[in-house]
Each structure stands twice: as C-alpha cells, then as structure tokens.
PDB file of C-alpha atoms in Angstrom:
ATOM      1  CA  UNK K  18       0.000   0.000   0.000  1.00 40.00           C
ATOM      2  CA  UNK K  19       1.308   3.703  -0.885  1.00 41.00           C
ATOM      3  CA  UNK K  20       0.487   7.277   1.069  1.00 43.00           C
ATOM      4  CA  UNK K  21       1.584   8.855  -2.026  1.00 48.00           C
ATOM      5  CA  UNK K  22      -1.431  10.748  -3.186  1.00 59.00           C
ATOM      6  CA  UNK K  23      -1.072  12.752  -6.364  1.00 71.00           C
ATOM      7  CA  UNK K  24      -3.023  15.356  -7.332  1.00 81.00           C
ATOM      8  CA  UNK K  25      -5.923  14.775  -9.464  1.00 84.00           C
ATOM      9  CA  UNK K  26      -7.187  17.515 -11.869  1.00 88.00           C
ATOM     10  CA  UNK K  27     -10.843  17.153 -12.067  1.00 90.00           C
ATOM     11  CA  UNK K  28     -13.166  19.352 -14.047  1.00 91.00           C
ATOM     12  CA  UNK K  29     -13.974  21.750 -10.892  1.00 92.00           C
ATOM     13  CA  UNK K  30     -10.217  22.842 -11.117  1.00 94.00           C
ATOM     14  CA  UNK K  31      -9.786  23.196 -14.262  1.00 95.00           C
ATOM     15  CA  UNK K  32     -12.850  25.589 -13.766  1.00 96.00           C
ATOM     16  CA  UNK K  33     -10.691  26.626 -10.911  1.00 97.00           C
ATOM     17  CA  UNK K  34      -7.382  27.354 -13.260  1.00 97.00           C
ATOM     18  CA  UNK K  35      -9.917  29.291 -16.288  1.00 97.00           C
ATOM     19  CA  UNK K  36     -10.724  31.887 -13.079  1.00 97.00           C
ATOM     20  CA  UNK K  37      -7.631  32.120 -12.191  1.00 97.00           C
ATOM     21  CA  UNK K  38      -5.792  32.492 -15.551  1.00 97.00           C
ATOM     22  CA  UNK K  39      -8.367  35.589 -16.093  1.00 96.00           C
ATOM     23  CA  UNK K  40      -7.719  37.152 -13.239  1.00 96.00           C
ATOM     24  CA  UNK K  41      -3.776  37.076 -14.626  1.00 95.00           C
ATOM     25  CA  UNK K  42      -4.431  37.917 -18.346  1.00 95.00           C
ATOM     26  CA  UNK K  43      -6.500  41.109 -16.941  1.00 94.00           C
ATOM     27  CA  UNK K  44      -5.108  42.141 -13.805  1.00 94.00           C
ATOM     28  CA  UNK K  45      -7.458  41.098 -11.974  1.00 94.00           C
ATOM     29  CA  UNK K  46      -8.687  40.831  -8.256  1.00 95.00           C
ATOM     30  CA  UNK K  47     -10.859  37.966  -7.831  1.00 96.00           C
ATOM     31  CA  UNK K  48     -12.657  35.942  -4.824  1.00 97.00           C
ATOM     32  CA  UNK K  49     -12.951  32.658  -4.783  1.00 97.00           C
ATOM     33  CA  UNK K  50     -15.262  31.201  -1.996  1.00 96.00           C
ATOM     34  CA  UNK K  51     -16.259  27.315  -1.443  1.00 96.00           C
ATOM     35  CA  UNK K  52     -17.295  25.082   1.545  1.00 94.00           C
ATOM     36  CA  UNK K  53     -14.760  23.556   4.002  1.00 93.00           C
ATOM     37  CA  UNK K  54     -12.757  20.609   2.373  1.00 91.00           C
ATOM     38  CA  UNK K  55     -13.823  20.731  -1.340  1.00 93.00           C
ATOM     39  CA  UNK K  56     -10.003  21.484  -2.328  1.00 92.00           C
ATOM     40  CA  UNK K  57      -9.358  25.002  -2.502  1.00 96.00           C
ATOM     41  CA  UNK K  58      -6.267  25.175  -1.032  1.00 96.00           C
ATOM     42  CA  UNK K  59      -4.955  21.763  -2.715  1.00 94.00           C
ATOM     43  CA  UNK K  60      -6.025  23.787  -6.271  1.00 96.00           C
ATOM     44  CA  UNK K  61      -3.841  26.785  -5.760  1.00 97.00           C
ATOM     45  CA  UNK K  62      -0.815  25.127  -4.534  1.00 97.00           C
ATOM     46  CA  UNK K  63      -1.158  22.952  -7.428  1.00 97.00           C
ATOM     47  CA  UNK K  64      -1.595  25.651  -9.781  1.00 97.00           C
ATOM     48  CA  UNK K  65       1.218  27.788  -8.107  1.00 97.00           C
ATOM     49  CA  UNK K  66       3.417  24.382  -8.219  1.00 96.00           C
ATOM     50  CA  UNK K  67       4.107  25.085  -4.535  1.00 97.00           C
ATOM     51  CA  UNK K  68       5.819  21.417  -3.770  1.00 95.00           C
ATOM     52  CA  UNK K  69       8.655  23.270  -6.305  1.00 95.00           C
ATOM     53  CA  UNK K  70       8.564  26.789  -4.888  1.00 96.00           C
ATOM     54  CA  UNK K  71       8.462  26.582  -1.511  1.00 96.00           C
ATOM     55  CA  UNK K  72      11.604  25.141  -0.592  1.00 95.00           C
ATOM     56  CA  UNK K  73      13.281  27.888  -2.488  1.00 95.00           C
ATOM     57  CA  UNK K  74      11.543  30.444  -1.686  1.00 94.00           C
ATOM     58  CA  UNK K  75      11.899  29.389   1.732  1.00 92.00           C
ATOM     59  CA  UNK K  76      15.779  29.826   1.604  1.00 88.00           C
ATOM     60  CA  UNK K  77      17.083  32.850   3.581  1.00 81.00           C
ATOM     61  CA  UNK K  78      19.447  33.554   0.433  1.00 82.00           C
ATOM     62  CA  UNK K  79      20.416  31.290  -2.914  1.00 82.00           C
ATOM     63  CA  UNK K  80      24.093  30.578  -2.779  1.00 82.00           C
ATOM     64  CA  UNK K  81      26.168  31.246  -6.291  1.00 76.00           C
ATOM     65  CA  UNK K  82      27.161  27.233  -6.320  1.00 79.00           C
ATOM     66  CA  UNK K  83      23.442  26.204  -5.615  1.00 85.00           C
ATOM     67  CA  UNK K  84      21.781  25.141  -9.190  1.00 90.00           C
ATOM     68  CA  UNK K  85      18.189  26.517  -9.287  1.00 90.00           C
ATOM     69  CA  UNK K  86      15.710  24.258 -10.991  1.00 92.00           C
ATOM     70  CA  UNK K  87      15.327  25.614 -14.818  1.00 91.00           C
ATOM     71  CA  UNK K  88      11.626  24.995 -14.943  1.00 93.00           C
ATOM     72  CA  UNK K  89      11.008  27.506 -11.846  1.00 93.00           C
ATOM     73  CA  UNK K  90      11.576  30.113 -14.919  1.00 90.00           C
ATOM     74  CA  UNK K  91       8.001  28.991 -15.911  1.00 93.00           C
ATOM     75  CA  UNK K  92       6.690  30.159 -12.704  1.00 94.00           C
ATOM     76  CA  UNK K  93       5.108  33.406 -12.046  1.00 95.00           C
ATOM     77  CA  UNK K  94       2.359  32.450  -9.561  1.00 97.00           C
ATOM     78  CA  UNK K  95       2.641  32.897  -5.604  1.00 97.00           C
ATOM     79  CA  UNK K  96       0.986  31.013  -3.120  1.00 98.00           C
ATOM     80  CA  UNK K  97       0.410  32.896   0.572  1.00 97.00           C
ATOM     81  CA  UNK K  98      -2.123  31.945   3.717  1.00 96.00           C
ATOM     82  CA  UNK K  99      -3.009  35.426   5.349  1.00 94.00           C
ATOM     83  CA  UNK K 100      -1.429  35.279   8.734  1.00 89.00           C
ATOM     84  CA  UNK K 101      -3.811  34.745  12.185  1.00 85.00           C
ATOM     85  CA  UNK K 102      -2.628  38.054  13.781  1.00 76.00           C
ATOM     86  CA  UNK K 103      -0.158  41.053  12.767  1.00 78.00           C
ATOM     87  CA  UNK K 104      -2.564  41.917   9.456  1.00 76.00           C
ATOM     88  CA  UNK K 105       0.883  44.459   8.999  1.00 80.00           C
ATOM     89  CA  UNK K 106       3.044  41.024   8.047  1.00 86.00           C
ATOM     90  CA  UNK K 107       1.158  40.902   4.951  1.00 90.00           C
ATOM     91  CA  UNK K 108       2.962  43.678   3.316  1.00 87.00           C
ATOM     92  CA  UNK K 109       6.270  42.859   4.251  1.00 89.00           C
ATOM     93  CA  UNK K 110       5.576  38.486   3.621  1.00 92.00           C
ATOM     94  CA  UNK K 111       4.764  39.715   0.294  1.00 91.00           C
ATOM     95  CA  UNK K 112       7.216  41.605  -0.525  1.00 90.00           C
ATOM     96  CA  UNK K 113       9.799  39.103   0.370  1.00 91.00           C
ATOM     97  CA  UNK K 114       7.908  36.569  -1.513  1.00 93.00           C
ATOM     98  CA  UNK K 115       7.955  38.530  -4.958  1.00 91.00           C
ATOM     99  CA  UNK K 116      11.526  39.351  -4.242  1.00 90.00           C
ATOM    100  CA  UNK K 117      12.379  36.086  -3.597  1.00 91.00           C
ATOM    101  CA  UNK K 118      10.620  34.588  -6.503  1.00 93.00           C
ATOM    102  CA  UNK K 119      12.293  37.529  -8.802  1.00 90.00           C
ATOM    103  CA  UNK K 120      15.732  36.777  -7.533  1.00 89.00           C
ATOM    104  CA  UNK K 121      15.176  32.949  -8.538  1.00 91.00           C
ATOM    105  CA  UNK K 122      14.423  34.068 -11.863  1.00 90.00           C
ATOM    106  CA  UNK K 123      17.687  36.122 -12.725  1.00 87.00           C
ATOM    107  CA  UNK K 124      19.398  33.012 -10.987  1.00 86.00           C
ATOM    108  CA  UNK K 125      18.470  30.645 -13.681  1.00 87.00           C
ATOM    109  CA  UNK K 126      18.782  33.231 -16.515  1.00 82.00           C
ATOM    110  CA  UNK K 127      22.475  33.752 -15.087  1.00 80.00           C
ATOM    111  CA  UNK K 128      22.988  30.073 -14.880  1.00 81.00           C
ATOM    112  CA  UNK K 129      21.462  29.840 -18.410  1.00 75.00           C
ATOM    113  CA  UNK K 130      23.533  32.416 -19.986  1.00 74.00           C
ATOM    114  CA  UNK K 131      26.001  33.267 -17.219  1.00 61.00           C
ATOM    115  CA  UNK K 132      26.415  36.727 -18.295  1.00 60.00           C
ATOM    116  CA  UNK K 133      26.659  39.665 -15.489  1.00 56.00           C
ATOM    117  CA  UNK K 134      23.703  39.640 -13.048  1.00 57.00           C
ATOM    118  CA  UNK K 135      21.770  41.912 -13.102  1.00 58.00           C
ATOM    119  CA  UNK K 136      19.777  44.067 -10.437  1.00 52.00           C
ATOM    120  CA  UNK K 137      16.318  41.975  -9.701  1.00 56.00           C
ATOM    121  CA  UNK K 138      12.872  43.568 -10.696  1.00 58.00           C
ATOM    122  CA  UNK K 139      11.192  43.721  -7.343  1.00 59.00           C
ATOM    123  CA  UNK K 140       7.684  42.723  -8.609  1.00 64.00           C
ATOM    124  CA  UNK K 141       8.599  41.666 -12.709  1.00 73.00           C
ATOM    125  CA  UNK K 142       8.591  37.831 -12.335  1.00 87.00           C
ATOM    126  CA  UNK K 143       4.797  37.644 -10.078  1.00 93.00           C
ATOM    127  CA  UNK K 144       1.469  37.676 -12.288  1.00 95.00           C
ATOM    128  CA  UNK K 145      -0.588  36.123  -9.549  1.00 97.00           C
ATOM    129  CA  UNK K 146      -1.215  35.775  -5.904  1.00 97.00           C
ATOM    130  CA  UNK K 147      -3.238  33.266  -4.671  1.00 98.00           C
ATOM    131  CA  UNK K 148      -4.367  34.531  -0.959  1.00 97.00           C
ATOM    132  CA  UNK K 149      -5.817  31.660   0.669  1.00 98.00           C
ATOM    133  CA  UNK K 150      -7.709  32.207   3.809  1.00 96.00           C
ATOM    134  CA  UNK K 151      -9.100  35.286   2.807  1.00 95.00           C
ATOM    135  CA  UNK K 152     -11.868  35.542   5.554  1.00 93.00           C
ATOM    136  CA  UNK K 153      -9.004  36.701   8.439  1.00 92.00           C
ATOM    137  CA  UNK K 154      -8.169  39.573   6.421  1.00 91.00           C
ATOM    138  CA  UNK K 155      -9.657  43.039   8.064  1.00 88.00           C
ATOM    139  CA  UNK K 156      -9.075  46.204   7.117  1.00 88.00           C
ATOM    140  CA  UNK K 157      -5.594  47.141   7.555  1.00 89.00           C
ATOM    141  CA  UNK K 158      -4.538  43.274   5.982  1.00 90.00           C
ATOM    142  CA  UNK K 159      -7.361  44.776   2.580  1.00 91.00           C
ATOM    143  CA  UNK K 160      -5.716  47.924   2.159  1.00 91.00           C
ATOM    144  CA  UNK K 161      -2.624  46.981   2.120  1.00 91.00           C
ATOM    145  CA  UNK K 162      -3.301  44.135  -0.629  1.00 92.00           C
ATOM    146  CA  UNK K 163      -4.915  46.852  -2.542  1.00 92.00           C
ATOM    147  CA  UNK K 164      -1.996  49.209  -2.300  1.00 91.00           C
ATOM    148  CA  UNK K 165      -0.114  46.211  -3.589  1.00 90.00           C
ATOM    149  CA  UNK K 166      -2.466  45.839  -6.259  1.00 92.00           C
ATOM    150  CA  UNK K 167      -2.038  49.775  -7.356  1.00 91.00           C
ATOM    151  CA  UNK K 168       1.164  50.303  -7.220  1.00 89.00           C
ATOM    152  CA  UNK K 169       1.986  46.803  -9.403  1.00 88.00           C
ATOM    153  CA  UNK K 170      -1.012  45.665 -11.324  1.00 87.00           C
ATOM    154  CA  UNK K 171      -1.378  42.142 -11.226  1.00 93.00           C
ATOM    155  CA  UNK K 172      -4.064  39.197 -10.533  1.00 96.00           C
ATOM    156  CA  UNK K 173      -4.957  38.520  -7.214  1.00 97.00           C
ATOM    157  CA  UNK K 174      -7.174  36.049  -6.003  1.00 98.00           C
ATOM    158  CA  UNK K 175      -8.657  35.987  -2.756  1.00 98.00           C
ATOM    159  CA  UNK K 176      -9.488  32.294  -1.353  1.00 98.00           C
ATOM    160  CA  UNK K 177     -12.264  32.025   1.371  1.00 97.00           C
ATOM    161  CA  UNK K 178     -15.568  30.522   2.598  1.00 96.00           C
ATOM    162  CA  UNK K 179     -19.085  31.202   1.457  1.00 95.00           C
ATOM    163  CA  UNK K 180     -19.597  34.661   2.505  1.00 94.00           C
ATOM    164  CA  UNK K 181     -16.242  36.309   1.571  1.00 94.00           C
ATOM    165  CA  UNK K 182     -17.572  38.177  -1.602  1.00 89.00           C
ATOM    166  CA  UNK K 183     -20.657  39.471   0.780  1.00 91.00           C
ATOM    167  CA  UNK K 184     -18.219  40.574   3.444  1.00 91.00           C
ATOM    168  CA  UNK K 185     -15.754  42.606   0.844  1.00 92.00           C
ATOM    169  CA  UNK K 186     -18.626  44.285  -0.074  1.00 91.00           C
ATOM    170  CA  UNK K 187     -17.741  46.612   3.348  1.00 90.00           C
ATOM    171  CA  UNK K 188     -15.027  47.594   1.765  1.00 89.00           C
ATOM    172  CA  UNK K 189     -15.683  49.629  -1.368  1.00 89.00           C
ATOM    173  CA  UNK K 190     -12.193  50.897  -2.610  1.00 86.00           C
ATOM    174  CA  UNK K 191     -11.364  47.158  -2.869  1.00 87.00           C
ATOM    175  CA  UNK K 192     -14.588  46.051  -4.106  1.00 89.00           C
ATOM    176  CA  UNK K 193     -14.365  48.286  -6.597  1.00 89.00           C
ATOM    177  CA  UNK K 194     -11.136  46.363  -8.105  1.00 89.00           C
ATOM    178  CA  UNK K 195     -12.291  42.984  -7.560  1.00 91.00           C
ATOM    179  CA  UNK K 196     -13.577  41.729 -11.675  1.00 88.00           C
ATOM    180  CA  UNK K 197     -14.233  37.795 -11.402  1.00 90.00           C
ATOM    181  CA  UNK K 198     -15.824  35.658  -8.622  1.00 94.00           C
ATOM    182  CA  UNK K 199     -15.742  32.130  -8.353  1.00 96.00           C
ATOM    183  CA  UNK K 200     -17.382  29.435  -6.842  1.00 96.00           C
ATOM    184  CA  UNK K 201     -15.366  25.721  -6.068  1.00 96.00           C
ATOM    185  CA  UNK K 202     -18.400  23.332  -5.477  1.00 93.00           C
ATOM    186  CA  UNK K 203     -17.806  19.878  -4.357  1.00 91.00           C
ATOM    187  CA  UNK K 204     -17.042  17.070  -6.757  1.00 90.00           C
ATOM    188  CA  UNK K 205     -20.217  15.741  -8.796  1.00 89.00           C
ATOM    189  CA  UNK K 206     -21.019  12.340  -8.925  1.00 86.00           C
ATOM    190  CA  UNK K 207     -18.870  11.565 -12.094  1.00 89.00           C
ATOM    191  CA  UNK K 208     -15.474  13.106 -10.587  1.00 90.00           C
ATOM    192  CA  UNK K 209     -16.457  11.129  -7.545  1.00 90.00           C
ATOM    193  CA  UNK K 210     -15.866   8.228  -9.385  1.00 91.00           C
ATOM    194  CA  UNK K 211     -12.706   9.415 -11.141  1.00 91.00           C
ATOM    195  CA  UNK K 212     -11.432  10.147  -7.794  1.00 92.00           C
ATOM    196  CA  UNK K 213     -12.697   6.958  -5.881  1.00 94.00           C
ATOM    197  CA  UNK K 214     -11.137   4.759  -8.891  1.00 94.00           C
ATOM    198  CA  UNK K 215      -7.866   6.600  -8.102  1.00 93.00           C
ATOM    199  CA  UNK K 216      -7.953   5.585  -4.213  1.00 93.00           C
ATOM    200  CA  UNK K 217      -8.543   2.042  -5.168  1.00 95.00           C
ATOM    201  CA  UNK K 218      -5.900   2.045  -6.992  1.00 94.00           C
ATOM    202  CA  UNK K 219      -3.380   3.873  -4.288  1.00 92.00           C
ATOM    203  CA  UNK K 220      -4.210   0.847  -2.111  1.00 92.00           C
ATOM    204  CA  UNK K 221      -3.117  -1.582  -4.686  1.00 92.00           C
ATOM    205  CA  UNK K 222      -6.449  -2.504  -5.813  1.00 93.00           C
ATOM    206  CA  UNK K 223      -9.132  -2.225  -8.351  1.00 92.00           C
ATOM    207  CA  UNK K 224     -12.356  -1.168  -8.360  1.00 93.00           C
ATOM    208  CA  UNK K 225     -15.579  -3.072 -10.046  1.00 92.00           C
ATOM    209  CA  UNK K 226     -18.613  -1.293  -9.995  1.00 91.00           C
ATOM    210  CA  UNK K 227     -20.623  -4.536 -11.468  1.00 92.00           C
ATOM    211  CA  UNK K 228     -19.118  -6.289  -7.833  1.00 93.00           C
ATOM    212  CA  UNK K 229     -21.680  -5.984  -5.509  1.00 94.00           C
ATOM    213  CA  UNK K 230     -19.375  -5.994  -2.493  1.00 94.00           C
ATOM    214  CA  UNK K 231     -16.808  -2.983  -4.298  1.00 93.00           C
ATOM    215  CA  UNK K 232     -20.326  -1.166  -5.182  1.00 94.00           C
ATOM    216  CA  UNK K 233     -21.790  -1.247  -1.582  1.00 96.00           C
ATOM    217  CA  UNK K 234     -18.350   0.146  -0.169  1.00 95.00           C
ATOM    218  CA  UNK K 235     -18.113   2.563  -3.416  1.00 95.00           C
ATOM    219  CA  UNK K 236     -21.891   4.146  -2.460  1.00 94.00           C
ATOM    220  CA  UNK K 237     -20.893   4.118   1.152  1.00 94.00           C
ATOM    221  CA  UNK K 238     -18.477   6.467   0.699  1.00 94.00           C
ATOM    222  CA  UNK K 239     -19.797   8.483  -1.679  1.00 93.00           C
ATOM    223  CA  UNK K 240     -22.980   9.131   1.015  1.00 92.00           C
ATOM    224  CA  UNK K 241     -20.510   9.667   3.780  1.00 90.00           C
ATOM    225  CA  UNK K 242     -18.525  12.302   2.511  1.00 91.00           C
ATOM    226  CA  UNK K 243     -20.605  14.306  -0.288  1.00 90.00           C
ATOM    227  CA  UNK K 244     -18.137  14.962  -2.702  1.00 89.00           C
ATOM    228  CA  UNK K 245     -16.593  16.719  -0.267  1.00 91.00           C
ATOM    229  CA  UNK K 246     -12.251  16.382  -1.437  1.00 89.00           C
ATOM    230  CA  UNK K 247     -11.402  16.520   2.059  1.00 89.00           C
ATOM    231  CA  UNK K 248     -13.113  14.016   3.592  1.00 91.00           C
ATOM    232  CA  UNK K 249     -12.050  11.312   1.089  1.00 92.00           C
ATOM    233  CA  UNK K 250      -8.829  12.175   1.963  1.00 90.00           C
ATOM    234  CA  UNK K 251      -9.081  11.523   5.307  1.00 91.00           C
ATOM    235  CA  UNK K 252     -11.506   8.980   4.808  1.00 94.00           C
ATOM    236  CA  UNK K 253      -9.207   6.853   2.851  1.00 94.00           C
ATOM    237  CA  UNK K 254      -6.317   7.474   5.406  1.00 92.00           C
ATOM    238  CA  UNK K 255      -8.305   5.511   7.868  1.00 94.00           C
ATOM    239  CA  UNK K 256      -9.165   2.876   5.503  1.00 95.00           C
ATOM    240  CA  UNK K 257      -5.670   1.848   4.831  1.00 93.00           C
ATOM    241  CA  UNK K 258      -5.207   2.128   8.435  1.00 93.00           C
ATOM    242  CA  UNK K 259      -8.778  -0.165   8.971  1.00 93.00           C
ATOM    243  CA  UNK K 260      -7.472  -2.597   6.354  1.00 94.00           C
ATOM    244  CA  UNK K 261      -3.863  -2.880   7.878  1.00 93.00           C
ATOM    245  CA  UNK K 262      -4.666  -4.022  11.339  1.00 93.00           C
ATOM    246  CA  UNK K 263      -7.513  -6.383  10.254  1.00 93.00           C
ATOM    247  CA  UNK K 264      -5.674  -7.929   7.482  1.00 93.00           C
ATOM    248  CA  UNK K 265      -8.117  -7.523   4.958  1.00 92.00           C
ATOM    249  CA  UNK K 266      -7.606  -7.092   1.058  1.00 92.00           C
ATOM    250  CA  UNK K 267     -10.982  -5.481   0.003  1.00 93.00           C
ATOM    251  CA  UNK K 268     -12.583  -2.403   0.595  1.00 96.00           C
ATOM    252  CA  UNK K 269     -15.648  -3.721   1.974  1.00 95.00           C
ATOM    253  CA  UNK K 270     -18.977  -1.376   3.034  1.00 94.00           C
ATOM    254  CA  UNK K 271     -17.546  -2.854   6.567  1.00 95.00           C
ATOM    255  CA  UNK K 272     -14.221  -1.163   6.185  1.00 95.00           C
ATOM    256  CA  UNK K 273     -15.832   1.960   5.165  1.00 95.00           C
ATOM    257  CA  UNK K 274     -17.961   1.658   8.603  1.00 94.00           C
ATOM    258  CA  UNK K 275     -15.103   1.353  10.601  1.00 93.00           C
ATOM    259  CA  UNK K 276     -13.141   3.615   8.743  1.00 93.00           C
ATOM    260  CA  UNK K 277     -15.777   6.227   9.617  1.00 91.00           C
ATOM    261  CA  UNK K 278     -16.254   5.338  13.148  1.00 89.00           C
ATOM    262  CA  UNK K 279     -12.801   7.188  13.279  1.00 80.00           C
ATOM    263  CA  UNK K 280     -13.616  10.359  12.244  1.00 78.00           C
ATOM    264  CA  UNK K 281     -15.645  13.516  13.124  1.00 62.00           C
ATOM    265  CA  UNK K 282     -18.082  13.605  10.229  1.00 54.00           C
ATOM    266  CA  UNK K 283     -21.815  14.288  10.270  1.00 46.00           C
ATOM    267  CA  UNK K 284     -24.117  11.372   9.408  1.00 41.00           C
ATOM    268  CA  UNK K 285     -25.255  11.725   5.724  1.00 38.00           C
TER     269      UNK K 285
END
C-alpha cells in the first residue's frame, strides 16, 4: 500500500485554473469562496506548483554554487495563507515573496547564460497571488493588498468561505477592483468516481462497480462524505489504516464503517 497521493485535476479545477488564468491575463482581483474541504487550497498550490517553490523560496538567500531548478523560470504564480494576527506582516511576507521569486528568476537566466547579473525587478517575475484564507483579512490586511495591487497591477485572487464576496462588499475601494468571482463546489457524482477509482488504486487494488461488495463500499463512501475532497482524503487514510490491522484485502462497506467510526463527520 502507498500514502503517495497525487493530485488529481478534475473538471472543478480546471474551472478553478480558467478563473484564475483571467484574473492574470486582466489584472485582476478575484474571490474565490467554497465550503470547508472541497479542495481550494490543494487547487492553488497545485496551480502555483508550490511542492517546487516553496523550498526555495523558503531559503534565507540562494548561494552562487546552488543550481536553481530551470523549470522555476516557468513560474510566475505565488501562493500565501493570510497570517492569524499582525494583518501588517502581509505587506512585508509579500514583498519578500515577490523578491524572492524575482531573484530565482535572474538566478536561472544567469545560470542559463552566465552573463553579469543583473539588479532583480522587485515585482517583474509575479502575475498572480493566490491569498488563501481570505476571511481573516480586516481592514488594515485589505488595504494593504490593494496598495499592492495599485502600485503593481497584477491578478490577485482571494481564497475564502461562502460569505467572503458578501463581506468585501464593506469595503468599497477594494470592491471596486475585484472583476471575477468564483465558486469551487464539491465534486459531482462523475469526478467522484474518477477520484474513488484513483484511491482504489493507491491501495493496490481495483475497483468493479458490477461487484456488488466494491459497489456497496463505493456508495458508502460516496454518502458519507458528499463529494466533499477533504473528507475522502481523510476517509481513505483511515481505511488503509482499517485494512492494515484487520488484514483484509478489500474495501468492503464494513471497512468503510469502521473507517468512519474514526472520524468527526456528520451522518449523511
């Protein structure tokens, strides 16, 4: 059995990625809002190819004998979770981010062409922030997105519950910027089974819908979570886990049962 779980693009994000990309082409500020769990934060990493970035953005400095990844050129989307407290971080984490991210750039050009370095644009290499966790943001954390936003045009998306494009409403100089809003619903019942047919197959095992016994388990989880990206997640962590110290090979409605019994979901 594997706990590598890739990422799976279903038709929600790519709905996700088409708001996203417009809020970049036209310089944008957008809001994307959604229900605890269906995958918005999983989306924008993905889309911001975070697992790649991070760890160098993360680096106090880049040393000269340190070989940058040549595909991080490609990159020109930031990732950021608005902090719990100090709304006045949010300026400065962004700023270090987009300098970060610009100094990476003339890296690889230098290691590329290795002609004199030059001077990084502060802002040249970032055409969009994904701000997840949008709802902590209050006033002083808004305006000083929006000065951001003036002084460098670029898209921004802001990443919340249900209720975040009501409560920006208080806010009219920003409201007044924001172009696109977007809603990330959970999964329908034909990306549950893309996704479901995936988990199987993480486990080492295939699913057959025409098997009674893989069918009951299959519509037991589907009722249990409600296409909602999280809870399979977790879900299928504590089936592995179920499986493991019973000794079983199947994915049984059983399984799924005790699984459940594990976690803090409501009954569906």
């Amino acid at each position: 059995m594997s706990n590598q779980t890739a990422f799976l693009e279903t038709k929600e994000y790519r709905r996700f990625v088409e708001f996203c990309e417009a809020c970049r082409k036209y310089q944008y500020i957008g809001v994307c809002y959604g229900e605890a769990g269906v995958g918005k934060t999983m989306a924008a990493k993905h889309l911001a190819r975070w697992d790649l970035l991070s760890p160098w953005l993360n680096l106090p400095r880049v040393e000269d004998e340190q070989q940058v990844p040549l595909e991080i050129l490609e990159e020109h989307t930031l990732y950021y979770t608005s902090p719990v407290v100090k709304p006045t971080q949010i300026g400065k984490d962004l700023s270090v981010l987009n300098l970060r991210l610009a100094m990476l750039h003339e890296k690889v050009h230098y290691q590329k062409s290795e002609t004199q370095k030059r001077i990084p644009d502060f802002y040249g290499s970032t055409e969009l922030v994904l701000i997840d966790e949008a709802d902590r943001l209050k006033l002083v954390g808004l305006e000083l997105i929006r000065d951001m936003y003036d002084q460098h045009p670029m898209g921004i998306v802001l990443i919340g519950m249900p209720g975040l494009e009501r409560q920006l409403m208080r806010y009219p100089q920003l409201y007044s910027r924001i172009g696109f809003a977007h809603e990330y619903k959970t999964l329908k019942k034909e990306e549950m089974t893309f996704i479901l047919k995936n988990k199987w197959k993480e486990l080492g095992l295939n699913i057959n819908l025409e098997d009674f016994t893989d069918y009951e388990a299959f519509t037991a989880v589907v009722r249990m979570t409600g296409g909602n990206f999280r809870l399979i997640q977790r879900l299928f962590t504590q089936i592995e886990r179920v499986m493991a110290i019973n000794q079983v090979e199947t994915i049984s409605k059983e399984v799924v049962d005790a699984a459940r019994e594990s976690l803090i979901i409501g009954h569906k």
